mmCIF file with all atom_site columns, C-alpha atoms in Angstrom:
data_model
loop_
_atom_site.group_PDB
_atom_site.id
_atom_site.type_symbol
_atom_site.label_atom_id
_atom_site.label_alt_id
_atom_site.label_comp_id
_atom_site.label_asym_id
_atom_site.label_entity_id
_atom_site.label_seq_id
_atom_site.pdbx_PDB_ins_code
_atom_site.Cartn_x
_atom_site.Cartn_y
_atom_site.Cartn_z
_atom_site.occupancy
_atom_site.B_iso_or_equiv
_atom_site.pdbx_formal_charge
_atom_site.auth_seq_id
_atom_site.auth_comp_id
_atom_site.auth_asym_id
_atom_site.auth_atom_id
_atom_site.pdbx_PDB_model_num
ATOM 1   C CA . UNK A 1 1   ? -23.512 -17.518 -27.528 1.00 93.00 ? 1   UNK A CA 1
ATOM 2   C CA . UNK A 1 2   ? -25.062 -19.210 -30.564 1.00 97.00 ? 2   UNK A CA 1
ATOM 3   C CA . UNK A 1 3   ? -28.773 -19.976 -30.373 1.00 98.00 ? 3   UNK A CA 1
ATOM 4   C CA . UNK A 1 4   ? -30.514 -23.349 -30.587 1.00 98.00 ? 4   UNK A CA 1
ATOM 5   C CA . UNK A 1 5   ? -34.194 -24.248 -30.767 1.00 98.00 ? 5   UNK A CA 1
ATOM 6   C CA . UNK A 1 6   ? -35.217 -27.747 -29.660 1.00 98.00 ? 6   UNK A CA 1
ATOM 7   C CA . UNK A 1 7   ? -38.737 -29.061 -30.235 1.00 97.00 ? 7   UNK A CA 1
ATOM 8   C CA . UNK A 1 8   ? -40.284 -31.556 -27.845 1.00 94.00 ? 8   UNK A CA 1
ATOM 9   C CA . UNK A 1 9   ? -38.012 -30.307 -25.084 1.00 93.00 ? 9   UNK A CA 1
ATOM 10  C CA . UNK A 1 10  ? -40.177 -31.048 -22.045 1.00 91.00 ? 10  UNK A CA 1
ATOM 11  C CA . UNK A 1 11  ? -38.617 -34.425 -21.273 1.00 88.00 ? 11  UNK A CA 1
ATOM 12  C CA . UNK A 1 12  ? -36.892 -37.529 -22.588 1.00 91.00 ? 12  UNK A CA 1
ATOM 13  C CA . UNK A 1 13  ? -34.471 -36.935 -25.429 1.00 95.00 ? 13  UNK A CA 1
ATOM 14  C CA . UNK A 1 14  ? -35.520 -33.301 -25.811 1.00 95.00 ? 14  UNK A CA 1
ATOM 15  C CA . UNK A 1 15  ? -34.554 -32.464 -22.241 1.00 95.00 ? 15  UNK A CA 1
ATOM 16  C CA . UNK A 1 16  ? -31.295 -34.411 -22.644 1.00 96.00 ? 16  UNK A CA 1
ATOM 17  C CA . UNK A 1 17  ? -30.501 -32.397 -25.769 1.00 98.00 ? 17  UNK A CA 1
ATOM 18  C CA . UNK A 1 18  ? -31.147 -29.214 -23.816 1.00 98.00 ? 18  UNK A CA 1
ATOM 19  C CA . UNK A 1 19  ? -28.815 -30.367 -21.038 1.00 97.00 ? 19  UNK A CA 1
ATOM 20  C CA . UNK A 1 20  ? -26.076 -31.175 -23.547 1.00 97.00 ? 20  UNK A CA 1
ATOM 21  C CA . UNK A 1 21  ? -26.341 -27.873 -25.423 1.00 98.00 ? 21  UNK A CA 1
ATOM 22  C CA . UNK A 1 22  ? -26.881 -25.563 -22.451 1.00 97.00 ? 22  UNK A CA 1
ATOM 23  C CA . UNK A 1 23  ? -23.164 -24.909 -21.779 1.00 96.00 ? 23  UNK A CA 1
ATOM 24  C CA . UNK A 1 24  ? -22.543 -23.639 -25.312 1.00 96.00 ? 24  UNK A CA 1
ATOM 25  C CA . UNK A 1 25  ? -25.876 -22.317 -26.635 1.00 97.00 ? 25  UNK A CA 1
ATOM 26  C CA . UNK A 1 26  ? -28.697 -19.969 -25.730 1.00 97.00 ? 26  UNK A CA 1
ATOM 27  C CA . UNK A 1 27  ? -31.686 -22.292 -25.725 1.00 98.00 ? 27  UNK A CA 1
ATOM 28  C CA . UNK A 1 28  ? -35.179 -21.825 -27.137 1.00 98.00 ? 28  UNK A CA 1
ATOM 29  C CA . UNK A 1 29  ? -37.239 -24.741 -25.815 1.00 97.00 ? 29  UNK A CA 1
ATOM 30  C CA . UNK A 1 30  ? -40.273 -25.325 -27.984 1.00 96.00 ? 30  UNK A CA 1
ATOM 31  C CA . UNK A 1 31  ? -43.288 -27.421 -27.147 1.00 93.00 ? 31  UNK A CA 1
ATOM 32  C CA . UNK A 1 32  ? -46.820 -27.426 -25.903 1.00 91.00 ? 32  UNK A CA 1
ATOM 33  C CA . UNK A 1 33  ? -47.044 -25.350 -22.704 1.00 91.00 ? 33  UNK A CA 1
ATOM 34  C CA . UNK A 1 34  ? -46.598 -27.545 -19.642 1.00 93.00 ? 34  UNK A CA 1
ATOM 35  C CA . UNK A 1 35  ? -45.108 -27.553 -16.180 1.00 94.00 ? 35  UNK A CA 1
ATOM 36  C CA . UNK A 1 36  ? -42.475 -30.011 -17.394 1.00 94.00 ? 36  UNK A CA 1
ATOM 37  C CA . UNK A 1 37  ? -41.319 -27.659 -20.153 1.00 95.00 ? 37  UNK A CA 1
ATOM 38  C CA . UNK A 1 38  ? -41.246 -24.746 -17.708 1.00 95.00 ? 38  UNK A CA 1
ATOM 39  C CA . UNK A 1 39  ? -39.174 -26.811 -15.267 1.00 95.00 ? 39  UNK A CA 1
ATOM 40  C CA . UNK A 1 40  ? -36.538 -27.666 -17.902 1.00 95.00 ? 40  UNK A CA 1
ATOM 41  C CA . UNK A 1 41  ? -36.327 -24.023 -18.951 1.00 96.00 ? 41  UNK A CA 1
ATOM 42  C CA . UNK A 1 42  ? -36.029 -22.777 -15.378 1.00 95.00 ? 42  UNK A CA 1
ATOM 43  C CA . UNK A 1 43  ? -33.306 -25.302 -14.586 1.00 96.00 ? 43  UNK A CA 1
ATOM 44  C CA . UNK A 1 44  ? -31.232 -24.293 -17.602 1.00 96.00 ? 44  UNK A CA 1
ATOM 45  C CA . UNK A 1 45  ? -32.040 -20.586 -17.755 1.00 95.00 ? 45  UNK A CA 1
ATOM 46  C CA . UNK A 1 46  ? -33.693 -21.092 -21.137 1.00 96.00 ? 46  UNK A CA 1
ATOM 47  C CA . UNK A 1 47  ? -36.669 -19.495 -22.877 1.00 95.00 ? 47  UNK A CA 1
ATOM 48  C CA . UNK A 1 48  ? -39.852 -21.430 -23.637 1.00 96.00 ? 48  UNK A CA 1
ATOM 49  C CA . UNK A 1 49  ? -41.652 -21.113 -26.942 1.00 94.00 ? 49  UNK A CA 1
ATOM 50  C CA . UNK A 1 50  ? -45.282 -22.359 -26.890 1.00 93.00 ? 50  UNK A CA 1
ATOM 51  C CA . UNK A 1 51  ? -45.509 -24.392 -30.062 1.00 93.00 ? 51  UNK A CA 1
ATOM 52  C CA . UNK A 1 52  ? -47.977 -27.030 -31.240 1.00 93.00 ? 52  UNK A CA 1
ATOM 53  C CA . UNK A 1 53  ? -46.669 -28.706 -34.387 1.00 95.00 ? 53  UNK A CA 1
ATOM 54  C CA . UNK A 1 54  ? -50.140 -30.074 -35.070 1.00 94.00 ? 54  UNK A CA 1
ATOM 55  C CA . UNK A 1 55  ? -51.279 -26.473 -35.639 1.00 95.00 ? 55  UNK A CA 1
ATOM 56  C CA . UNK A 1 56  ? -49.012 -25.181 -38.429 1.00 95.00 ? 56  UNK A CA 1
ATOM 57  C CA . UNK A 1 57  ? -51.121 -22.053 -38.954 1.00 95.00 ? 57  UNK A CA 1
ATOM 58  C CA . UNK A 1 58  ? -50.079 -20.806 -35.503 1.00 95.00 ? 58  UNK A CA 1
ATOM 59  C CA . UNK A 1 59  ? -46.339 -21.288 -36.073 1.00 96.00 ? 59  UNK A CA 1
ATOM 60  C CA . UNK A 1 60  ? -45.558 -18.036 -37.947 1.00 96.00 ? 60  UNK A CA 1
ATOM 61  C CA . UNK A 1 61  ? -46.727 -15.789 -35.109 1.00 95.00 ? 61  UNK A CA 1
ATOM 62  C CA . UNK A 1 62  ? -44.801 -17.812 -32.517 1.00 94.00 ? 62  UNK A CA 1
ATOM 63  C CA . UNK A 1 63  ? -41.412 -17.692 -34.243 1.00 96.00 ? 63  UNK A CA 1
ATOM 64  C CA . UNK A 1 64  ? -41.752 -14.250 -35.878 1.00 95.00 ? 64  UNK A CA 1
ATOM 65  C CA . UNK A 1 65  ? -39.436 -12.579 -33.303 1.00 96.00 ? 65  UNK A CA 1
ATOM 66  C CA . UNK A 1 66  ? -36.521 -14.889 -34.199 1.00 97.00 ? 66  UNK A CA 1
ATOM 67  C CA . UNK A 1 67  ? -34.327 -13.101 -36.735 1.00 97.00 ? 67  UNK A CA 1
ATOM 68  C CA . UNK A 1 68  ? -31.237 -15.308 -36.455 1.00 97.00 ? 68  UNK A CA 1
ATOM 69  C CA . UNK A 1 69  ? -30.960 -18.957 -35.415 1.00 98.00 ? 69  UNK A CA 1
ATOM 70  C CA . UNK A 1 70  ? -27.839 -21.097 -35.377 1.00 98.00 ? 70  UNK A CA 1
ATOM 71  C CA . UNK A 1 71  ? -29.347 -24.522 -34.674 1.00 98.00 ? 71  UNK A CA 1
ATOM 72  C CA . UNK A 1 72  ? -32.815 -26.021 -35.105 1.00 98.00 ? 72  UNK A CA 1
ATOM 73  C CA . UNK A 1 73  ? -33.295 -29.533 -33.719 1.00 98.00 ? 73  UNK A CA 1
ATOM 74  C CA . UNK A 1 74  ? -36.483 -31.316 -34.720 1.00 98.00 ? 74  UNK A CA 1
ATOM 75  C CA . UNK A 1 75  ? -37.015 -33.744 -31.867 1.00 97.00 ? 75  UNK A CA 1
ATOM 76  C CA . UNK A 1 76  ? -40.791 -33.707 -31.271 1.00 95.00 ? 76  UNK A CA 1
ATOM 77  C CA . UNK A 1 77  ? -42.718 -36.674 -32.590 1.00 92.00 ? 77  UNK A CA 1
ATOM 78  C CA . UNK A 1 78  ? -45.577 -39.070 -32.012 1.00 92.00 ? 78  UNK A CA 1
ATOM 79  C CA . UNK A 1 79  ? -45.925 -42.802 -32.562 1.00 90.00 ? 79  UNK A CA 1
ATOM 80  C CA . UNK A 1 80  ? -48.960 -45.082 -32.602 1.00 91.00 ? 80  UNK A CA 1
ATOM 81  C CA . UNK A 1 81  ? -47.858 -48.732 -32.335 1.00 90.00 ? 81  UNK A CA 1
ATOM 82  C CA . UNK A 1 82  ? -49.702 -50.840 -34.839 1.00 87.00 ? 82  UNK A CA 1
ATOM 83  C CA . UNK A 1 83  ? -49.262 -52.927 -37.940 1.00 90.00 ? 83  UNK A CA 1
ATOM 84  C CA . UNK A 1 84  ? -50.841 -51.642 -41.141 1.00 95.00 ? 84  UNK A CA 1
ATOM 85  C CA . UNK A 1 85  ? -54.150 -53.485 -40.727 1.00 95.00 ? 85  UNK A CA 1
ATOM 86  C CA . UNK A 1 86  ? -54.460 -52.286 -37.134 1.00 92.00 ? 86  UNK A CA 1
ATOM 87  C CA . UNK A 1 87  ? -54.028 -48.601 -37.911 1.00 94.00 ? 87  UNK A CA 1
ATOM 88  C CA . UNK A 1 88  ? -56.630 -45.944 -38.579 1.00 97.00 ? 88  UNK A CA 1
ATOM 89  C CA . UNK A 1 89  ? -56.629 -43.036 -40.988 1.00 97.00 ? 89  UNK A CA 1
ATOM 90  C CA . UNK A 1 90  ? -56.832 -40.651 -38.018 1.00 97.00 ? 90  UNK A CA 1
ATOM 91  C CA . UNK A 1 91  ? -53.616 -42.138 -36.617 1.00 96.00 ? 91  UNK A CA 1
ATOM 92  C CA . UNK A 1 92  ? -51.868 -41.675 -39.962 1.00 97.00 ? 92  UNK A CA 1
ATOM 93  C CA . UNK A 1 93  ? -53.149 -38.117 -40.189 1.00 97.00 ? 93  UNK A CA 1
ATOM 94  C CA . UNK A 1 94  ? -51.960 -37.268 -36.670 1.00 96.00 ? 94  UNK A CA 1
ATOM 95  C CA . UNK A 1 95  ? -48.557 -38.886 -37.195 1.00 97.00 ? 95  UNK A CA 1
ATOM 96  C CA . UNK A 1 96  ? -47.908 -37.061 -40.452 1.00 97.00 ? 96  UNK A CA 1
ATOM 97  C CA . UNK A 1 97  ? -49.205 -33.764 -39.048 1.00 97.00 ? 97  UNK A CA 1
ATOM 98  C CA . UNK A 1 98  ? -46.686 -33.710 -36.198 1.00 96.00 ? 98  UNK A CA 1
ATOM 99  C CA . UNK A 1 99  ? -43.736 -35.714 -37.513 1.00 97.00 ? 99  UNK A CA 1
ATOM 100 C CA . UNK A 1 100 ? -43.663 -34.284 -41.038 1.00 98.00 ? 100 UNK A CA 1
ATOM 101 C CA . UNK A 1 101 ? -45.962 -31.314 -41.740 1.00 97.00 ? 101 UNK A CA 1
ATOM 102 C CA . UNK A 1 102 ? -45.175 -29.624 -38.428 1.00 97.00 ? 102 UNK A CA 1
ATOM 103 C CA . UNK A 1 103 ? -41.434 -30.011 -38.985 1.00 98.00 ? 103 UNK A CA 1
ATOM 104 C CA . UNK A 1 104 ? -41.739 -28.682 -42.530 1.00 98.00 ? 104 UNK A CA 1
ATOM 105 C CA . UNK A 1 105 ? -43.853 -25.707 -41.418 1.00 98.00 ? 105 UNK A CA 1
ATOM 106 C CA . UNK A 1 106 ? -41.450 -24.750 -38.637 1.00 98.00 ? 106 UNK A CA 1
ATOM 107 C CA . UNK A 1 107 ? -38.421 -25.060 -40.905 1.00 98.00 ? 107 UNK A CA 1
ATOM 108 C CA . UNK A 1 108 ? -39.991 -22.903 -43.600 1.00 98.00 ? 108 UNK A CA 1
ATOM 109 C CA . UNK A 1 109 ? -40.828 -20.159 -41.126 1.00 98.00 ? 109 UNK A CA 1
ATOM 110 C CA . UNK A 1 110 ? -37.321 -20.202 -39.664 1.00 98.00 ? 110 UNK A CA 1
ATOM 111 C CA . UNK A 1 111 ? -35.441 -20.381 -42.972 1.00 98.00 ? 111 UNK A CA 1
ATOM 112 C CA . UNK A 1 112 ? -34.622 -16.644 -43.047 1.00 98.00 ? 112 UNK A CA 1
ATOM 113 C CA . UNK A 1 113 ? -33.247 -16.817 -39.497 1.00 98.00 ? 113 UNK A CA 1
ATOM 114 C CA . UNK A 1 114 ? -31.263 -19.956 -40.298 1.00 98.00 ? 114 UNK A CA 1
ATOM 115 C CA . UNK A 1 115 ? -29.860 -18.446 -43.491 1.00 98.00 ? 115 UNK A CA 1
ATOM 116 C CA . UNK A 1 116 ? -28.832 -15.311 -41.602 1.00 98.00 ? 116 UNK A CA 1
ATOM 117 C CA . UNK A 1 117 ? -26.752 -17.440 -39.234 1.00 98.00 ? 117 UNK A CA 1
ATOM 118 C CA . UNK A 1 118 ? -25.497 -19.996 -41.751 1.00 97.00 ? 118 UNK A CA 1
ATOM 119 C CA . UNK A 1 119 ? -27.333 -22.404 -39.472 1.00 98.00 ? 119 UNK A CA 1
ATOM 120 C CA . UNK A 1 120 ? -27.683 -26.108 -38.878 1.00 98.00 ? 120 UNK A CA 1
ATOM 121 C CA . UNK A 1 121 ? -30.928 -28.118 -39.004 1.00 98.00 ? 121 UNK A CA 1
ATOM 122 C CA . UNK A 1 122 ? -30.917 -31.474 -37.225 1.00 98.00 ? 122 UNK A CA 1
ATOM 123 C CA . UNK A 1 123 ? -33.691 -34.010 -37.655 1.00 98.00 ? 123 UNK A CA 1
ATOM 124 C CA . UNK A 1 124 ? -34.003 -36.660 -34.948 1.00 97.00 ? 124 UNK A CA 1
ATOM 125 C CA . UNK A 1 125 ? -35.139 -39.439 -37.214 1.00 97.00 ? 125 UNK A CA 1
ATOM 126 C CA . UNK A 1 126 ? -35.056 -43.174 -36.398 1.00 95.00 ? 126 UNK A CA 1
ATOM 127 C CA . UNK A 1 127 ? -33.805 -46.508 -37.560 1.00 93.00 ? 127 UNK A CA 1
ATOM 128 C CA . UNK A 1 128 ? -37.408 -46.832 -38.735 1.00 91.00 ? 128 UNK A CA 1
ATOM 129 C CA . UNK A 1 129 ? -36.645 -44.086 -41.241 1.00 95.00 ? 129 UNK A CA 1
ATOM 130 C CA . UNK A 1 130 ? -34.172 -46.406 -42.966 1.00 96.00 ? 130 UNK A CA 1
ATOM 131 C CA . UNK A 1 131 ? -35.812 -49.817 -42.531 1.00 94.00 ? 131 UNK A CA 1
ATOM 132 C CA . UNK A 1 132 ? -39.524 -50.042 -41.737 1.00 92.00 ? 132 UNK A CA 1
ATOM 133 C CA . UNK A 1 133 ? -40.163 -51.424 -38.262 1.00 84.00 ? 133 UNK A CA 1
ATOM 134 C CA . UNK A 1 134 ? -42.895 -54.057 -37.772 1.00 87.00 ? 134 UNK A CA 1
ATOM 135 C CA . UNK A 1 135 ? -45.685 -52.649 -35.656 1.00 88.00 ? 135 UNK A CA 1
ATOM 136 C CA . UNK A 1 136 ? -44.816 -49.022 -36.433 1.00 91.00 ? 136 UNK A CA 1
ATOM 137 C CA . UNK A 1 137 ? -46.458 -48.531 -39.800 1.00 94.00 ? 137 UNK A CA 1
ATOM 138 C CA . UNK A 1 138 ? -47.449 -44.862 -39.694 1.00 95.00 ? 138 UNK A CA 1
ATOM 139 C CA . UNK A 1 139 ? -44.379 -43.884 -37.677 1.00 94.00 ? 139 UNK A CA 1
ATOM 140 C CA . UNK A 1 140 ? -41.995 -45.572 -40.131 1.00 96.00 ? 140 UNK A CA 1
ATOM 141 C CA . UNK A 1 141 ? -43.686 -43.907 -43.091 1.00 97.00 ? 141 UNK A CA 1
ATOM 142 C CA . UNK A 1 142 ? -43.431 -40.501 -41.419 1.00 97.00 ? 142 UNK A CA 1
ATOM 143 C CA . UNK A 1 143 ? -39.732 -40.973 -40.725 1.00 97.00 ? 143 UNK A CA 1
ATOM 144 C CA . UNK A 1 144 ? -39.057 -41.963 -44.349 1.00 98.00 ? 144 UNK A CA 1
ATOM 145 C CA . UNK A 1 145 ? -40.837 -38.758 -45.373 1.00 98.00 ? 145 UNK A CA 1
ATOM 146 C CA . UNK A 1 146 ? -38.837 -36.722 -42.860 1.00 98.00 ? 146 UNK A CA 1
ATOM 147 C CA . UNK A 1 147 ? -35.605 -38.143 -44.243 1.00 98.00 ? 147 UNK A CA 1
ATOM 148 C CA . UNK A 1 148 ? -36.705 -37.102 -47.730 1.00 98.00 ? 148 UNK A CA 1
ATOM 149 C CA . UNK A 1 149 ? -37.420 -33.579 -46.529 1.00 98.00 ? 149 UNK A CA 1
ATOM 150 C CA . UNK A 1 150 ? -34.005 -33.373 -44.871 1.00 98.00 ? 150 UNK A CA 1
ATOM 151 C CA . UNK A 1 151 ? -32.306 -34.520 -48.067 1.00 98.00 ? 151 UNK A CA 1
ATOM 152 C CA . UNK A 1 152 ? -34.246 -31.951 -50.111 1.00 98.00 ? 152 UNK A CA 1
ATOM 153 C CA . UNK A 1 153 ? -33.419 -29.177 -47.651 1.00 98.00 ? 153 UNK A CA 1
ATOM 154 C CA . UNK A 1 154 ? -29.723 -30.059 -47.830 1.00 98.00 ? 154 UNK A CA 1
ATOM 155 C CA . UNK A 1 155 ? -29.800 -30.047 -51.630 1.00 98.00 ? 155 UNK A CA 1
ATOM 156 C CA . UNK A 1 156 ? -31.708 -26.768 -51.912 1.00 98.00 ? 156 UNK A CA 1
ATOM 157 C CA . UNK A 1 157 ? -30.129 -24.715 -49.101 1.00 98.00 ? 157 UNK A CA 1
ATOM 158 C CA . UNK A 1 158 ? -26.391 -24.841 -49.657 1.00 96.00 ? 158 UNK A CA 1
ATOM 159 C CA . UNK A 1 159 ? -25.650 -22.301 -46.897 1.00 97.00 ? 159 UNK A CA 1
ATOM 160 C CA . UNK A 1 160 ? -27.082 -24.610 -44.225 1.00 98.00 ? 160 UNK A CA 1
ATOM 161 C CA . UNK A 1 161 ? -25.823 -27.796 -42.646 1.00 98.00 ? 161 UNK A CA 1
ATOM 162 C CA . UNK A 1 162 ? -28.540 -30.468 -42.468 1.00 98.00 ? 162 UNK A CA 1
ATOM 163 C CA . UNK A 1 163 ? -28.169 -33.684 -40.495 1.00 98.00 ? 163 UNK A CA 1
ATOM 164 C CA . UNK A 1 164 ? -30.460 -36.669 -40.017 1.00 98.00 ? 164 UNK A CA 1
ATOM 165 C CA . UNK A 1 165 ? -29.793 -38.671 -36.841 1.00 98.00 ? 165 UNK A CA 1
ATOM 166 C CA . UNK A 1 166 ? -31.068 -42.246 -36.959 1.00 98.00 ? 166 UNK A CA 1
ATOM 167 C CA . UNK A 1 167 ? -30.902 -43.809 -33.492 1.00 95.00 ? 167 UNK A CA 1
ATOM 168 C CA . UNK A 1 168 ? -31.955 -47.322 -32.684 1.00 86.00 ? 168 UNK A CA 1
ATOM 169 C CA . UNK A 1 169 ? -34.336 -47.919 -29.835 1.00 81.00 ? 169 UNK A CA 1
ATOM 170 C CA . UNK A 1 170 ? -34.014 -45.367 -27.028 1.00 81.00 ? 170 UNK A CA 1
ATOM 171 C CA . UNK A 1 171 ? -35.072 -45.813 -23.407 1.00 73.00 ? 171 UNK A CA 1
ATOM 172 C CA . UNK A 1 172 ? -38.057 -43.442 -23.399 1.00 74.00 ? 172 UNK A CA 1
ATOM 173 C CA . UNK A 1 173 ? -41.753 -43.508 -22.537 1.00 75.00 ? 173 UNK A CA 1
ATOM 174 C CA . UNK A 1 174 ? -42.491 -44.004 -26.233 1.00 76.00 ? 174 UNK A CA 1
ATOM 175 C CA . UNK A 1 175 ? -40.285 -47.090 -26.213 1.00 75.00 ? 175 UNK A CA 1
ATOM 176 C CA . UNK A 1 176 ? -42.056 -48.409 -23.140 1.00 74.00 ? 176 UNK A CA 1
ATOM 177 C CA . UNK A 1 177 ? -45.391 -48.125 -24.965 1.00 72.00 ? 177 UNK A CA 1
ATOM 178 C CA . UNK A 1 178 ? -43.997 -49.975 -27.971 1.00 73.00 ? 178 UNK A CA 1
ATOM 179 C CA . UNK A 1 179 ? -42.599 -52.793 -25.837 1.00 70.00 ? 179 UNK A CA 1
ATOM 180 C CA . UNK A 1 180 ? -45.974 -53.126 -24.099 1.00 72.00 ? 180 UNK A CA 1
ATOM 181 C CA . UNK A 1 181 ? -47.633 -53.372 -27.510 1.00 75.00 ? 181 UNK A CA 1
ATOM 182 C CA . UNK A 1 182 ? -45.174 -56.132 -28.414 1.00 72.00 ? 182 UNK A CA 1
ATOM 183 C CA . UNK A 1 183 ? -46.117 -57.986 -25.236 1.00 72.00 ? 183 UNK A CA 1
ATOM 184 C CA . UNK A 1 184 ? -42.617 -57.933 -23.790 1.00 83.00 ? 184 UNK A CA 1
ATOM 185 C CA . UNK A 1 185 ? -41.138 -56.765 -20.498 1.00 82.00 ? 185 UNK A CA 1
ATOM 186 C CA . UNK A 1 186 ? -39.523 -53.335 -20.675 1.00 76.00 ? 186 UNK A CA 1
ATOM 187 C CA . UNK A 1 187 ? -35.855 -53.227 -19.655 1.00 78.00 ? 187 UNK A CA 1
ATOM 188 C CA . UNK A 1 188 ? -34.336 -49.769 -20.283 1.00 73.00 ? 188 UNK A CA 1
ATOM 189 C CA . UNK A 1 189 ? -30.848 -51.245 -20.062 1.00 74.00 ? 189 UNK A CA 1
ATOM 190 C CA . UNK A 1 190 ? -31.392 -52.891 -23.442 1.00 79.00 ? 190 UNK A CA 1
ATOM 191 C CA . UNK A 1 191 ? -31.725 -49.573 -25.230 1.00 81.00 ? 191 UNK A CA 1
ATOM 192 C CA . UNK A 1 192 ? -29.752 -46.427 -25.931 1.00 90.00 ? 192 UNK A CA 1
ATOM 193 C CA . UNK A 1 193 ? -29.916 -43.813 -23.197 1.00 92.00 ? 193 UNK A CA 1
ATOM 194 C CA . UNK A 1 194 ? -31.241 -40.360 -24.031 1.00 93.00 ? 194 UNK A CA 1
ATOM 195 C CA . UNK A 1 195 ? -27.921 -38.924 -22.864 1.00 95.00 ? 195 UNK A CA 1
ATOM 196 C CA . UNK A 1 196 ? -26.018 -41.015 -25.412 1.00 95.00 ? 196 UNK A CA 1
ATOM 197 C CA . UNK A 1 197 ? -28.217 -39.955 -28.317 1.00 95.00 ? 197 UNK A CA 1
ATOM 198 C CA . UNK A 1 198 ? -28.067 -36.339 -27.150 1.00 97.00 ? 198 UNK A CA 1
ATOM 199 C CA . UNK A 1 199 ? -24.268 -36.416 -27.076 1.00 96.00 ? 199 UNK A CA 1
ATOM 200 C CA . UNK A 1 200 ? -24.038 -37.985 -30.523 1.00 97.00 ? 200 UNK A CA 1
ATOM 201 C CA . UNK A 1 201 ? -26.380 -35.275 -31.822 1.00 98.00 ? 201 UNK A CA 1
ATOM 202 C CA . UNK A 1 202 ? -24.441 -32.449 -30.192 1.00 97.00 ? 202 UNK A CA 1
ATOM 203 C CA . UNK A 1 203 ? -21.252 -33.836 -31.741 1.00 97.00 ? 203 UNK A CA 1
ATOM 204 C CA . UNK A 1 204 ? -22.755 -33.134 -35.179 1.00 98.00 ? 204 UNK A CA 1
ATOM 205 C CA . UNK A 1 205 ? -23.634 -29.584 -34.128 1.00 97.00 ? 205 UNK A CA 1
ATOM 206 C CA . UNK A 1 206 ? -20.185 -28.834 -32.741 1.00 96.00 ? 206 UNK A CA 1
ATOM 207 C CA . UNK A 1 207 ? -18.267 -30.427 -35.618 1.00 97.00 ? 207 UNK A CA 1
ATOM 208 C CA . UNK A 1 208 ? -15.694 -28.098 -37.227 1.00 96.00 ? 208 UNK A CA 1
ATOM 209 C CA . UNK A 1 209 ? -17.327 -25.614 -39.603 1.00 91.00 ? 209 UNK A CA 1
ATOM 210 C CA . UNK A 1 210 ? -15.789 -27.226 -42.678 1.00 95.00 ? 210 UNK A CA 1
ATOM 211 C CA . UNK A 1 211 ? -17.489 -30.539 -41.820 1.00 97.00 ? 211 UNK A CA 1
ATOM 212 C CA . UNK A 1 212 ? -21.034 -31.266 -42.974 1.00 98.00 ? 212 UNK A CA 1
ATOM 213 C CA . UNK A 1 213 ? -22.356 -34.463 -41.397 1.00 98.00 ? 213 UNK A CA 1
ATOM 214 C CA . UNK A 1 214 ? -25.283 -35.595 -43.499 1.00 98.00 ? 214 UNK A CA 1
ATOM 215 C CA . UNK A 1 215 ? -26.391 -38.664 -41.592 1.00 98.00 ? 215 UNK A CA 1
ATOM 216 C CA . UNK A 1 216 ? -25.618 -40.442 -38.331 1.00 98.00 ? 216 UNK A CA 1
ATOM 217 C CA . UNK A 1 217 ? -26.707 -43.992 -37.526 1.00 97.00 ? 217 UNK A CA 1
ATOM 218 C CA . UNK A 1 218 ? -26.319 -45.115 -33.924 1.00 96.00 ? 218 UNK A CA 1
ATOM 219 C CA . UNK A 1 219 ? -27.425 -48.424 -32.422 1.00 93.00 ? 219 UNK A CA 1
ATOM 220 C CA . UNK A 1 220 ? -27.257 -50.004 -28.967 1.00 90.00 ? 220 UNK A CA 1
ATOM 221 C CA . UNK A 1 221 ? -24.146 -52.143 -28.473 1.00 86.00 ? 221 UNK A CA 1
#
C-alpha cells in the first residue's frame, strides 16, 4: 500500500485523518510521544514517529529511515487566541516555530522520499490563511506564511502534488479555547466535524493521478 505521514495525529483532526486513510495507506503517525498517539497507532496498526516540530534540528535523524513517501499531511499546529496588542513575542515565536518552520523543516528532509514516490504534500491550513481572523493574530500570520510555502513548493517541485486545505471553524479543543476567549458558549454543532474535514482532505489525496488540486476551501453550512 502507499505510505502516508500525518503530523499531529494523536487526536482531533489528525486522528480523523488517520481513520480515513487507514484502509488505503500504510500510516506513519508523527507527533510528540504520548499515550494518545500510541492508542491511535495501536487501533489502526500504524507506526508512530516521535517528532517535535518545535525542534527542527532533531527532525533529520527521526525521518532518515524513510526512503519513499507517497503522502505527507501537515496537520500539527498551535494557536494562541489574542488580538495583536494582546500577544507576546514568545507567542509569535512559538506559533511560527511549529506552524511554519517545523513544517518547512520536515518537508525539506522528506523531499527525496517524496520525489522518489511522485508524492503529495497536503497542508491543513485555515480560513485564517486567506482572511485574517480577529483574535488570532499570530495564528493567521502563520497560516498566510504556510500558504506561501505551499505555493512555492508547488511551483518549484513539479513532480509533486501540493494542496492547501482551508477549512472554516472545526469542532476541536482548539476551537473550544477560541470560543472561550471570545466569551461565547461552545456548541460543536455549529462547526465542521473533524470527520468531514478529514474526508474532504482524503478526497484530494485519492483524486485521479492526472488531477492536481491546488486549494480546497470548505466552510460549515
